[in-house]
Coordinates of C-alpha atoms and ligand atoms in Angstrom, one line a residue:
Chain A
X1 CA 187.5 -23.9 28.5
X2 CA 187.5 -20.1 28.8
X3 CA 185.5 -19.7 25.7
X4 CA 182.9 -22.3 26.9
X5 CA 182.7 -20.4 30.2
X6 CA 182.2 -17.1 28.4
X7 CA 179.5 -18.5 26.2
X8 CA 177.6 -20.0 29.2
X9 CA 177.9 -16.6 31.0
X10 CA 176.8 -14.7 27.8
X11 CA 173.7 -16.9 27.5
X12 CA 172.7 -16.1 31.0
X13 CA 173.4 -12.4 30.6
X14 CA 171.5 -12.2 27.3
X15 CA 168.5 -13.8 28.9
X16 CA 168.7 -11.5 31.8
X17 CA 169.1 -8.2 29.9
X18 CA 166.7 -9.1 27.2
X19 CA 164.1 -10.6 29.4
X20 CA 160.4 -10.5 28.7
X21 CA 159.2 -7.0 27.6
X22 CA 162.6 -5.5 26.8
X23 CA 163.2 -7.3 23.5
X24 CA 159.6 -6.8 22.5
X25 CA 159.7 -3.1 23.3
X26 CA 162.9 -2.6 21.4
X27 CA 161.7 -4.4 18.3
X28 CA 158.4 -2.4 18.4
X29 CA 160.2 0.9 18.7
X30 CA 162.6 0.1 15.9
X31 CA 159.8 -1.1 13.7
X32 CA 157.7 2.0 14.2
X33 CA 160.7 4.3 13.6
X34 CA 161.7 2.5 10.4
X35 CA 158.2 2.3 8.9
X36 CA 157.7 6.0 9.4
X37 CA 161.0 7.1 8.0
X38 CA 161.3 5.0 4.8
X39 CA 159.9 7.1 2.1
X40 CA 157.9 5.0 -0.4
X41 CA 159.5 4.6 -3.8
X42 CA 156.4 6.1 -5.5
X43 CA 156.8 9.3 -3.7
X44 CA 160.5 9.6 -4.6
X45 CA 159.8 8.7 -8.2
X46 CA 157.1 11.3 -8.6
X47 CA 159.3 14.0 -7.3
X48 CA 162.5 13.3 -9.1
X49 CA 162.7 13.6 -12.9
X50 CA 166.5 13.2 -13.3
X51 CA 168.2 10.0 -12.6
X52 CA 170.9 11.6 -10.4
X53 CA 168.4 13.4 -8.4
X54 CA 166.4 10.1 -8.1
X55 CA 169.5 8.3 -6.9
X56 CA 170.2 11.0 -4.4
X57 CA 166.7 11.1 -3.0
X58 CA 166.7 7.3 -2.8
X59 CA 169.9 7.1 -0.8
X60 CA 168.9 10.1 1.2
X61 CA 165.8 8.2 2.3
X62 CA 167.9 5.2 3.2
X63 CA 170.2 7.3 5.3
X64 CA 167.2 8.9 7.0
X65 CA 166.0 5.4 7.9
X66 CA 169.3 4.7 9.6
X67 CA 169.1 8.1 11.3
X68 CA 165.7 7.4 12.8
X69 CA 166.7 3.9 13.8
X70 CA 169.4 5.5 15.8
X71 CA 167.0 7.0 18.4
X72 CA 165.7 3.6 19.6
X73 CA 169.4 2.3 19.7
X74 CA 170.6 5.2 21.7
X75 CA 167.8 4.9 24.2
X76 CA 167.9 1.1 24.6
X77 CA 171.7 0.8 24.6
X78 CA 172.1 3.7 27.1
X79 CA 169.4 2.3 29.4
X80 CA 170.3 -1.4 29.2
X81 CA 174.0 -0.9 29.5
X82 CA 173.8 1.4 32.5
X83 CA 171.1 -0.8 34.0
X84 CA 173.2 -3.9 33.5
X85 CA 176.2 -2.5 35.2
X86 CA 174.7 -0.4 37.9
X87 CA 172.0 -2.8 39.0
X88 CA 174.3 -5.8 39.1
X89 CA 176.7 -3.8 41.2
X90 CA 174.0 -2.6 43.5
X91 CA 172.3 -5.9 43.9
X92 CA 175.5 -7.9 44.5
X93 CA 175.4 -9.9 41.2
X94 CA 178.8 -8.7 40.3
X95 CA 180.4 -9.9 43.5
X96 CA 178.5 -13.1 43.2
X97 CA 179.9 -13.8 39.7
X98 CA 183.4 -12.7 40.8
X99 CA 183.3 -15.3 43.6
X100 CA 184.0 -18.0 41.0
X101 CA 187.1 -17.9 38.9
X102 CA 185.6 -15.7 36.2
X103 CA 188.2 -13.0 35.3
X104 CA 187.1 -9.4 35.4
X105 CA 188.0 -9.0 31.7
X106 CA 185.6 -11.8 30.8
X107 CA 182.8 -10.4 32.9
X108 CA 183.2 -7.0 31.4
X109 CA 183.3 -8.3 27.9
X110 CA 180.3 -10.5 28.4
X111 CA 178.2 -7.8 29.9
X112 CA 179.2 -5.3 27.2
X113 CA 178.5 -7.8 24.4
X114 CA 175.2 -8.9 25.9
X115 CA 173.8 -5.4 25.3
X116 CA 175.6 -4.4 22.1
X117 CA 175.3 -7.6 20.1
X118 CA 171.5 -7.9 19.9
X119 CA 171.1 -4.2 19.2
X120 CA 173.6 -4.3 16.4
X121 CA 171.9 -7.3 14.8
X122 CA 168.5 -5.8 15.3
X123 CA 169.4 -2.5 13.7
X124 CA 171.2 -4.3 10.9
X125 CA 168.1 -6.5 10.3
X126 CA 165.7 -3.5 10.3
X127 CA 167.7 -1.4 7.9
X128 CA 168.2 -4.2 5.5
X129 CA 164.7 -5.6 5.7
X130 CA 162.7 -2.4 5.5
X131 CA 165.0 -0.7 3.0
X132 CA 165.0 -4.0 1.1
X133 CA 161.3 -4.4 0.7
X134 CA 160.8 -0.7 -0.2
X135 CA 163.7 -0.4 -2.6
X136 CA 163.6 -3.9 -4.1
X137 CA 164.3 -2.3 -7.5
X138 CA 167.8 -1.2 -6.4
X139 CA 169.3 -4.4 -5.1
X140 CA 172.8 -3.0 -5.3
X141 CA 171.8 -0.2 -3.0
X142 CA 170.2 -2.6 -0.5
X143 CA 173.3 -4.8 -0.6
X144 CA 175.6 -1.8 -0.1
X145 CA 173.6 -0.6 2.8
X146 CA 173.3 -4.0 4.4
X147 CA 177.1 -4.2 4.2
X148 CA 177.8 -0.8 5.7
X149 CA 175.1 -0.6 8.3
X150 CA 176.6 -3.3 10.3
X151 CA 180.0 -1.7 11.2
X152 CA 178.5 1.7 11.5
X153 CA 175.9 0.6 14.0
X154 CA 178.4 -1.5 15.9
X155 CA 180.8 1.4 16.3
X156 CA 178.2 3.9 17.3
X157 CA 176.8 1.5 19.8
X158 CA 180.2 0.9 21.3
X159 CA 180.4 4.7 22.0
X160 CA 177.0 4.6 23.5
X161 CA 177.8 1.6 25.6
X162 CA 181.1 3.0 26.7
X163 CA 179.8 6.2 27.9
X164 CA 176.9 4.4 29.7
X165 CA 179.3 2.1 31.5
X166 CA 181.3 5.1 32.5
X167 CA 178.2 6.7 34.0
X168 CA 177.0 3.4 35.7
X169 CA 180.4 2.7 37.3
X170 CA 180.7 6.3 38.5
X171 CA 177.2 6.7 39.9
X172 CA 176.7 3.1 41.0
X173 CA 173.0 3.6 41.8
X174 CA 170.6 2.1 39.3
X175 CA 168.0 4.7 38.7
X176 CA 170.2 7.8 38.7
X177 CA 172.7 6.0 36.5
X178 CA 170.0 5.0 34.0
X179 CA 168.6 8.5 33.8
X180 CA 172.0 10.1 33.4
X181 CA 173.0 7.7 30.7
X182 CA 169.8 8.4 28.9
X183 CA 170.3 12.1 29.0
X184 CA 173.9 12.0 28.0
X185 CA 173.1 9.8 25.0
X186 CA 170.2 12.0 24.0
X187 CA 172.5 15.0 24.2
X188 CA 174.9 13.4 21.7
X189 CA 172.1 12.2 19.6
X190 CA 170.5 15.6 19.3
X191 CA 172.9 16.9 16.6
X192 CA 171.5 14.3 14.2
X193 CA 168.3 16.1 14.1
X194 CA 169.9 19.3 12.8
X195 CA 170.4 19.5 9.1
X196 CA 173.8 21.0 8.6
X197 CA 172.9 22.7 5.3
X198 CA 169.9 24.5 6.7
X199 CA 171.7 25.5 9.9
X200 CA 174.7 26.9 7.9
X201 CA 172.4 28.8 5.6
X202 CA 170.8 30.4 8.6
X203 CA 174.3 31.5 9.5
X204 CA 174.7 29.2 12.5
X205 CA 178.5 28.6 12.4
X206 CA 178.5 25.9 15.1
X207 CA 176.7 23.6 12.7
X208 CA 179.9 23.2 10.8
X209 CA 181.3 21.1 13.7
X210 CA 178.2 19.0 14.5
X211 CA 179.4 16.3 12.1
X212 CA 182.3 15.7 14.4
X213 CA 180.0 14.5 17.2
X214 CA 179.7 10.7 17.5
X215 CA 176.2 9.9 16.2
X216 CA 176.0 12.6 13.6
X217 CA 179.5 11.6 12.4
X218 CA 178.3 8.0 12.0
X219 CA 175.5 9.1 9.8
X220 CA 177.7 11.4 7.7
X221 CA 180.1 8.5 7.3
X222 CA 177.2 6.2 6.1
X223 CA 176.1 8.9 3.7
X224 CA 179.5 9.1 2.2
X225 CA 179.8 5.4 1.9
X226 CA 176.6 5.3 0.0
X227 CA 177.7 8.2 -2.2
X228 CA 175.1 10.6 -1.1
X229 CA 175.8 14.2 -1.8
X230 CA 173.1 16.6 -0.7
X231 CA 171.7 18.8 -3.4
X232 CA 172.5 22.5 -3.4
X233 CA 175.7 22.5 -1.5
X234 CA 177.2 24.8 -4.1
X235 CA 175.0 27.5 -2.9
X236 CA 176.9 30.3 -1.2
X237 CA 175.0 31.8 1.7
X238 CA 174.9 35.6 2.0
X239 CA 178.1 36.7 3.7
X240 CA 179.4 33.2 4.2
X241 CA 181.6 30.8 2.4
X242 CA 180.5 28.0 0.1
X243 CA 178.6 25.1 1.8
X244 CA 180.9 22.7 0.0
X245 CA 183.7 24.0 2.2
X246 CA 181.9 22.8 5.3
X247 CA 183.6 20.0 7.2
X248 CA 180.7 17.6 6.6
X249 CA 181.1 17.8 2.8
X250 CA 184.8 18.5 2.5
X251 CA 186.3 15.8 4.8
X252 CA 186.8 12.5 3.1
X253 CA 185.0 9.3 4.2
X254 CA 188.2 8.0 5.7
X255 CA 188.4 10.7 8.3
X256 CA 184.9 10.0 9.5
X257 CA 185.9 6.3 9.7
X258 CA 188.8 7.2 11.9
X259 CA 186.6 9.5 14.0
X260 CA 184.0 6.7 14.4
X261 CA 186.6 4.2 15.5
X262 CA 188.1 6.8 17.9
X263 CA 184.7 7.4 19.5
X264 CA 183.9 3.6 19.6
X265 CA 187.0 3.0 21.8
X266 CA 187.4 6.3 23.7
X267 CA 185.3 5.1 26.6
X268 CA 185.0 1.4 26.0
X269 CA 188.8 0.7 26.3
X270 CA 189.5 2.9 29.4
X271 CA 186.4 1.4 31.1
X272 CA 187.5 -2.1 30.3
X273 CA 191.0 -1.4 31.8
X274 CA 189.5 0.5 34.8
X275 CA 187.1 -2.4 35.5
X276 CA 189.7 -5.1 35.5
X277 CA 192.5 -3.1 37.1
X278 CA 191.0 -0.9 39.7
X279 CA 187.3 -1.1 40.1
X280 CA 186.2 -2.0 43.6
X281 CA 183.1 -4.0 44.2
X282 CA 181.9 -3.2 47.7
X283 CA 178.2 -2.7 47.7
Chain B
X1 CA 192.2 -30.7 63.4
X2 CA 195.4 -29.1 62.4
X3 CA 196.2 -25.5 63.1
X4 CA 197.9 -24.9 59.8
X5 CA 197.6 -21.3 58.7
X6 CA 195.9 -21.0 55.3
X7 CA 195.4 -17.3 55.2
X8 CA 196.9 -14.2 56.7
X9 CA 196.1 -10.4 56.8
X10 CA 199.2 -8.3 57.6
X11 CA 198.3 -4.8 58.9
X12 CA 195.6 -4.4 56.3
X13 CA 194.0 -0.9 56.2
X14 CA 191.0 -0.2 54.0
X15 CA 189.4 3.2 53.9
X16 CA 186.1 4.2 52.2
X17 CA 186.4 8.0 52.0
X18 CA 186.4 9.2 55.5
X19 CA 185.5 5.8 57.1
X20 CA 188.2 3.4 58.0
X21 CA 186.6 0.0 57.6
X22 CA 189.8 -2.0 58.4
X23 CA 192.4 -0.3 60.5
X24 CA 195.7 -2.2 60.4
X25 CA 194.0 -5.5 60.7
X26 CA 196.2 -8.5 61.2
X27 CA 194.8 -12.0 61.5
X28 CA 195.4 -15.6 60.6
X29 CA 192.9 -18.0 59.1
X30 CA 193.7 -21.5 60.2
X31 CA 192.6 -24.9 59.0
X32 CA 189.3 -25.8 60.7
X33 CA 186.3 -23.7 61.5
X34 CA 187.2 -20.0 62.1
X35 CA 184.6 -17.7 63.6
X36 CA 184.9 -14.0 62.6
X37 CA 183.1 -12.1 65.2
X38 CA 182.3 -8.5 65.7
X39 CA 179.4 -6.1 66.1
X40 CA 177.8 -4.5 63.0
X41 CA 180.2 -2.2 61.2
X42 CA 183.3 -4.0 62.6
X43 CA 184.5 -4.7 59.1
X44 CA 183.7 -8.4 58.7
X45 CA 182.2 -8.1 55.3
X46 CA 185.0 -5.8 54.2
X47 CA 187.5 -8.4 55.3
X48 CA 185.7 -11.1 53.3
X49 CA 185.5 -8.9 50.2
X50 CA 189.1 -8.1 50.5
X51 CA 190.1 -11.8 50.7
X52 CA 188.4 -12.4 47.3
X53 CA 190.0 -9.5 45.6
X54 CA 186.8 -7.4 45.2
X55 CA 188.5 -4.5 46.9
X56 CA 192.1 -3.4 47.1
X57 CA 193.7 -2.6 50.5
X58 CA 195.1 0.9 51.0
X59 CA 197.9 -0.5 53.0
X60 CA 199.1 -3.9 54.2
X61 CA 198.9 -7.3 52.5
X62 CA 196.3 -10.1 52.5
X63 CA 197.1 -13.6 51.4
X64 CA 195.1 -16.8 51.1
X65 CA 196.9 -20.1 50.3
X66 CA 200.0 -18.0 49.6
X67 CA 198.3 -16.0 46.8
X68 CA 197.9 -12.3 47.0
X69 CA 194.2 -11.5 47.5
X70 CA 194.2 -8.6 45.0
X71 CA 196.6 -9.7 42.3
X72 CA 195.9 -13.4 42.2
X73 CA 192.3 -13.4 43.1
X74 CA 191.4 -15.9 40.3
X75 CA 193.7 -18.5 41.8
X76 CA 192.1 -18.0 45.2
X77 CA 188.6 -18.2 43.8
X78 CA 189.4 -21.7 42.5
X79 CA 190.0 -22.9 46.0
X80 CA 187.5 -20.8 47.9
X81 CA 183.8 -20.8 48.0
X82 CA 181.8 -17.8 49.3
X83 CA 178.4 -16.9 50.5
X84 CA 177.9 -13.2 50.7
X85 CA 175.5 -11.4 53.0
X86 CA 173.8 -9.9 50.0
X87 CA 172.5 -12.8 47.8
X88 CA 172.2 -12.4 44.1
X89 CA 171.3 -14.9 41.5
X90 CA 170.1 -15.0 37.9
X91 CA 166.5 -14.8 39.0
X92 CA 165.2 -16.1 35.7
X93 CA 167.0 -19.4 36.1
X94 CA 165.9 -22.3 38.3
X95 CA 168.0 -23.2 41.3
X96 CA 169.5 -26.2 39.5
X97 CA 170.3 -24.2 36.4
X98 CA 172.0 -21.5 38.5
X99 CA 174.1 -24.1 40.2
X100 CA 175.0 -25.7 36.8
X101 CA 176.1 -22.3 35.4
X102 CA 178.2 -21.6 38.5
X103 CA 179.7 -25.1 38.5
X104 CA 180.7 -24.6 34.8
X105 CA 182.3 -21.3 35.7
X106 CA 184.0 -22.7 38.7
X107 CA 185.4 -26.1 37.6
X108 CA 184.5 -26.8 34.0
X109 CA 181.4 -28.9 34.4
X110 CA 179.4 -30.8 37.0
X111 CA 176.8 -33.5 36.7
X112 CA 173.1 -32.8 37.5
X113 CA 173.1 -35.7 39.8
X114 CA 175.9 -34.3 41.9
X115 CA 174.3 -30.8 41.9
X116 CA 171.0 -32.3 43.0
X117 CA 172.7 -34.0 45.8
X118 CA 174.3 -30.8 46.9
X119 CA 170.9 -29.1 46.9
X120 CA 169.5 -31.9 49.0
X121 CA 172.5 -31.5 51.4
X122 CA 171.5 -27.9 52.1
X123 CA 167.9 -29.1 52.3
X124 CA 166.4 -27.2 49.4
X125 CA 163.4 -29.4 48.7
X126 CA 163.2 -31.3 45.4
X127 CA 160.2 -29.4 44.2
X128 CA 162.2 -26.2 44.2
X129 CA 165.1 -27.4 42.1
X130 CA 163.3 -26.6 38.8
X131 CA 161.5 -23.5 40.0
X132 CA 162.6 -20.0 39.1
X133 CA 164.8 -18.4 41.8
X134 CA 162.8 -15.2 41.5
X135 CA 160.0 -17.0 43.4
X136 CA 162.3 -18.3 46.2
X137 CA 161.8 -17.2 49.8
X138 CA 164.7 -15.6 51.7
X139 CA 165.5 -18.9 53.5
X140 CA 165.6 -20.8 50.2
X141 CA 167.9 -18.2 48.7
X142 CA 170.2 -18.6 51.6
X143 CA 170.3 -22.4 51.1
X144 CA 171.0 -22.0 47.4
X145 CA 173.7 -19.5 48.2
X146 CA 175.2 -22.0 50.6
X147 CA 175.1 -24.8 47.9
X148 CA 176.8 -22.4 45.5
X149 CA 179.5 -21.7 48.1
X150 CA 180.1 -25.4 48.4
X151 CA 180.5 -26.0 44.6
X152 CA 183.6 -27.9 43.5
X153 CA 184.8 -29.0 46.9
X154 CA 186.5 -25.8 48.0
X155 CA 189.3 -26.0 50.5
X156 CA 188.0 -22.9 52.3
X157 CA 184.5 -21.6 52.5
X158 CA 183.8 -18.0 53.5
X159 CA 180.4 -17.4 55.0
X160 CA 179.2 -13.9 55.7
X161 CA 176.4 -14.1 58.2
X162 CA 175.2 -17.5 56.8
X163 CA 172.3 -17.9 59.2
X164 CA 170.8 -14.4 59.1
X165 CA 167.7 -15.4 57.1
X166 CA 167.0 -18.7 58.9
X167 CA 164.9 -19.6 61.9
X168 CA 166.7 -21.0 65.0
X169 CA 166.0 -24.7 64.1
X170 CA 167.4 -24.3 60.6
X171 CA 170.3 -22.3 61.9
X172 CA 171.3 -25.3 64.1
X173 CA 171.0 -27.6 61.0
X174 CA 173.2 -25.4 58.9
X175 CA 175.8 -25.3 61.7
X176 CA 175.6 -29.1 61.9
X177 CA 176.2 -29.3 58.2
X178 CA 179.2 -27.1 58.5
X179 CA 180.7 -29.2 61.3
X180 CA 180.1 -32.5 59.4
X181 CA 181.6 -31.1 56.2
X182 CA 184.6 -30.0 58.2
X183 CA 184.9 -33.6 59.6
X184 CA 184.3 -35.5 56.4
X185 CA 185.8 -33.5 53.7
X186 CA 188.3 -31.4 55.8
X187 CA 186.8 -28.2 54.4
X188 CA 187.8 -25.2 56.3
X189 CA 185.4 -22.4 57.1
X190 CA 185.5 -18.8 58.0
X191 CA 182.1 -17.8 59.4
X192 CA 181.3 -14.2 60.2
X193 CA 178.6 -13.5 62.6
X194 CA 177.4 -11.1 65.3
X195 CA 175.4 -13.9 67.0
X196 CA 178.0 -15.2 69.5
X197 CA 176.4 -18.2 71.2
X198 CA 175.8 -20.1 68.0
X199 CA 179.3 -19.9 66.9
X200 CA 180.7 -20.8 70.3
X201 CA 179.7 -24.4 69.7
X202 CA 181.0 -25.0 66.2
X203 CA 184.2 -23.0 65.8
X204 CA 187.7 -24.1 66.6
X205 CA 189.3 -20.7 66.5
X206 CA 187.8 -17.3 66.9
X207 CA 188.8 -13.9 65.5
X208 CA 187.3 -11.1 67.5
X209 CA 187.3 -7.7 65.8
X210 CA 185.8 -4.3 66.3
X211 CA 186.1 -1.0 64.5
X212 CA 188.4 -2.7 61.9
X213 CA 190.9 -3.9 64.4
X214 CA 191.7 -7.3 65.8
X215 CA 190.8 -7.7 69.4
X216 CA 191.8 -11.3 70.1
X217 CA 192.4 -14.4 68.2
X218 CA 192.7 -18.0 69.2
X219 CA 190.6 -20.8 70.7
X220 CA 188.1 -20.1 73.4
X221 CA 190.4 -21.5 76.1
X222 CA 193.3 -19.4 74.9
X223 CA 191.2 -16.3 74.9
X224 CA 189.8 -17.0 78.4
X225 CA 193.3 -17.4 79.7
X226 CA 194.1 -14.0 78.4
X227 CA 191.2 -12.5 80.2
X228 CA 192.9 -11.9 83.5
X229 CA 189.8 -11.2 85.5
X230 CA 187.3 -13.8 86.7
X231 CA 183.8 -13.2 87.7
X232 CA 181.9 -14.7 90.7
X233 CA 178.5 -14.4 92.0
X234 CA 178.3 -14.5 95.8
X235 CA 175.1 -15.0 97.8
X236 CA 175.5 -13.9 101.4
X237 CA 173.5 -12.4 104.2
X238 CA 173.4 -9.5 104.9
X239 CA 174.4 -8.6 101.4
X240 CA 175.1 -4.9 101.8
X241 CA 177.6 -5.5 104.7
X242 CA 179.5 -8.1 102.7
X243 CA 179.6 -5.8 99.8
X244 CA 181.0 -3.0 101.9
X245 CA 183.7 -5.3 103.3
X246 CA 184.8 -6.6 99.8
X247 CA 185.0 -3.1 98.4
X248 CA 188.0 -2.4 100.6
X249 CA 190.0 -5.3 99.2
X250 CA 192.5 -4.4 96.5
X251 CA 192.1 -7.5 94.3
X252 CA 188.5 -6.7 93.6
X253 CA 188.2 -5.1 90.2
X254 CA 184.5 -4.5 90.1
X255 CA 181.5 -5.1 92.4
X256 CA 177.8 -4.7 92.1
X257 CA 174.6 -5.9 93.7
X258 CA 172.1 -7.5 91.4
X259 CA 168.9 -8.6 93.2
X260 CA 169.9 -10.8 96.0
X261 CA 173.5 -11.6 94.9
X262 CA 176.8 -9.9 94.6
X263 CA 178.6 -9.8 91.2
X264 CA 182.3 -9.6 91.7
X265 CA 185.1 -9.3 89.2
X266 CA 188.3 -10.5 90.7
X267 CA 191.9 -10.0 89.7
X268 CA 193.4 -12.7 91.9
X269 CA 191.2 -15.7 92.3
X270 CA 193.4 -17.5 94.9
X271 CA 193.5 -14.5 97.2
X272 CA 189.8 -14.0 96.8
X273 CA 189.0 -17.6 97.8
X274 CA 191.3 -17.3 100.8
X275 CA 190.0 -14.0 102.1
X276 CA 186.2 -14.4 101.5
X277 CA 185.5 -16.8 104.4
X278 CA 187.6 -14.6 106.7
X279 CA 185.7 -11.5 105.7
X280 CA 182.4 -13.3 106.1
X281 CA 183.4 -14.5 109.5
X282 CA 184.5 -11.1 110.7
X283 CA 181.2 -9.6 109.7
X284 CA 179.2 -12.3 111.3
X285 CA 177.5 -12.9 108.0
X286 CA 176.4 -16.1 106.5
X287 CA 177.6 -17.4 103.2
X288 CA 175.1 -19.2 101.1
X289 CA 176.7 -19.7 97.7
X290 CA 179.8 -18.8 95.7
X291 CA 179.8 -19.5 92.0
X292 CA 182.4 -18.8 89.3
X293 CA 180.7 -17.4 86.2
X294 CA 181.7 -19.6 83.3
X295 CA 183.4 -17.5 80.7
X296 CA 181.8 -17.7 77.3
X297 CA 182.4 -16.0 74.0
X298 CA 180.2 -13.1 75.0
X299 CA 182.0 -12.3 78.2
X300 CA 185.4 -12.7 76.5
X301 CA 184.2 -10.4 73.7
X302 CA 182.8 -7.9 76.2
X303 CA 186.0 -7.7 78.2
X304 CA 188.0 -7.5 75.0
X305 CA 186.0 -4.6 73.8
X306 CA 186.3 -2.8 77.2
X307 CA 190.0 -3.3 77.2
X308 CA 190.6 -1.3 74.1
Ligands
ADP401 N1 181.2 0.6 50.1 C1 181.4 1.3 51.2 N2 181.4 2.6 51.2 C2 181.6 3.3 52.4 N3 181.7 2.7 53.6 C3 181.6 1.4 53.6 C4 181.5 0.6 52.5 N4 181.5 -0.7 52.9 C5 181.6 -0.7 54.2 N5 181.7 0.6 54.7 C6 181.9 0.9 56.1 O1 183.0 0.2 56.6 C7 182.6 -0.3 57.9 C8 182.7 -1.8 58.0 O2 181.6 -2.3 57.3 P1 181.3 -3.9 57.1 O3 182.6 -4.5 56.7 O4 180.2 -4.0 56.2 O5 181.0 -4.3 58.6 P2 180.3 -5.7 59.1 O6 180.2 -6.6 58.0 O7 181.2 -6.1 60.2 O8 179.0 -5.3 59.7 C9 181.3 0.3 58.2 O9 181.5 1.5 59.0 C10 180.7 0.7 56.9 O10 179.9 1.8 57.0
MG402 MG1 178.5 -7.5 57.2

């Protein structure tokens, strides 16, 4: 009964959130980002003579693909999630749905899932498909990636969604909420563009901690799962300690997994509880 | 129609920051058609939101069918239908699909035939049933909203300004529909409105409120009884002289000359009727007409507001 209700509601929400140009725009953005970031096999082969170096470059390219896919996720998830909550609040859709015996828990879950689920599936599909057709010669790698990309994208999207709901339910106005959510998520995404190695070599000490931020942490976690060790981390920069001591390289994969789960729930759970226990709908 | 109480607000206070929307509001919702009447900003919408558990009172307690409005709102929403002032639907769905979805959410499932019947009841023309809601006019949306409020045979239907988007003819039709539903299915209603005359005809009980407080509650007769003053219009010649004479009488509450007649508010009707001919005789004036002004909702409301 409750499951049937949830599914009917989810269908309507999915259709509403992913209406006409939204899905197309997301797919196009993701496709463009993936195509540009996958390094063709030929390029990698011609540059790497040793098999370990080859493997490293290969997986490095794979993780770069995921990294660049992250920008469209972060943008779409931030925008759609804050839009979904703030606009529904502002236009009275929330009070309309809560006039039938739909529990607040169900409504929150459905709205959250309606944004997260398609994005997770899309990013999973894009990584698997594009990496698959480029690196068809390493099926094991493709399989591994396909397996790991799913939870990693899900968890990072949950962080993105959680913080966007927080912003939407605090600001309660559609346009300001969407812009704020976009900025906040871009702020957290920004560290992924910084190469820890390079920054540390330049003597930028803060770079050591960037891997603890949510999106960068997710990428580092994926790298570790795929067994990617960046080349040249045994170099000791002038006046500094060895790069191998940096958090990004010294912490085990498990700690990043814990970190990622922590981030996934840090906003999502409190917002869920806040929504069903206290949130007042009076627009 | 029974007067059984189905809902009650006990000293409910609701604040939004510095504004106090409901200020110790106590009221009873009875079986039948209840009119919730107050000027804009009186707190009608807030009271309706509160009864469905959308907002939590700062103080006091609100109950419908014995369930607490904030803690057991799901149980209430099974028995209650609502039409909000602000209408929102899944605009990509057709009217019929929207109703189907809401029916599924409300009571499991409902047949298309029944839903179509409901749409016909609120006079949403057949051609519109399968059109996208996004293309509906304001009046059509209002009708669809009403149909949605009536889904699953609710025991009580809360209507927040249900006729605001309709023309006078259609307003009358909607009110007729409400009356007939009340008669046939024994559905109770709480209708909020600031348009007094239209509610006067359909409601059994009235709840008058202003600035978040209850002013009066009861049937029209009960409320008129509570209004201790009665208004008369007197036509006499010469009018100024009669006015001057009446001004001296202590049972006259208020007196004014409007065009060629005298508007008098009287505290003691008996004494007034007894003294008026005497006074007229004394002045050598002629009395043309004395009429008691029929109290209507508007005058009751006006005097209630002035009393506070
Ligand atoms: N969400 C809100 N935030 C702040 N003030 C509100 C809110 N909702 C209602 N109010 C205030 O509460 C009062 C009552 O509003 P409302 O219940 O909408 O009145 P009515 O429906 O009778 O016109 C008004 O002064 C209004 O400004
Ligand atoms: Mg209102």
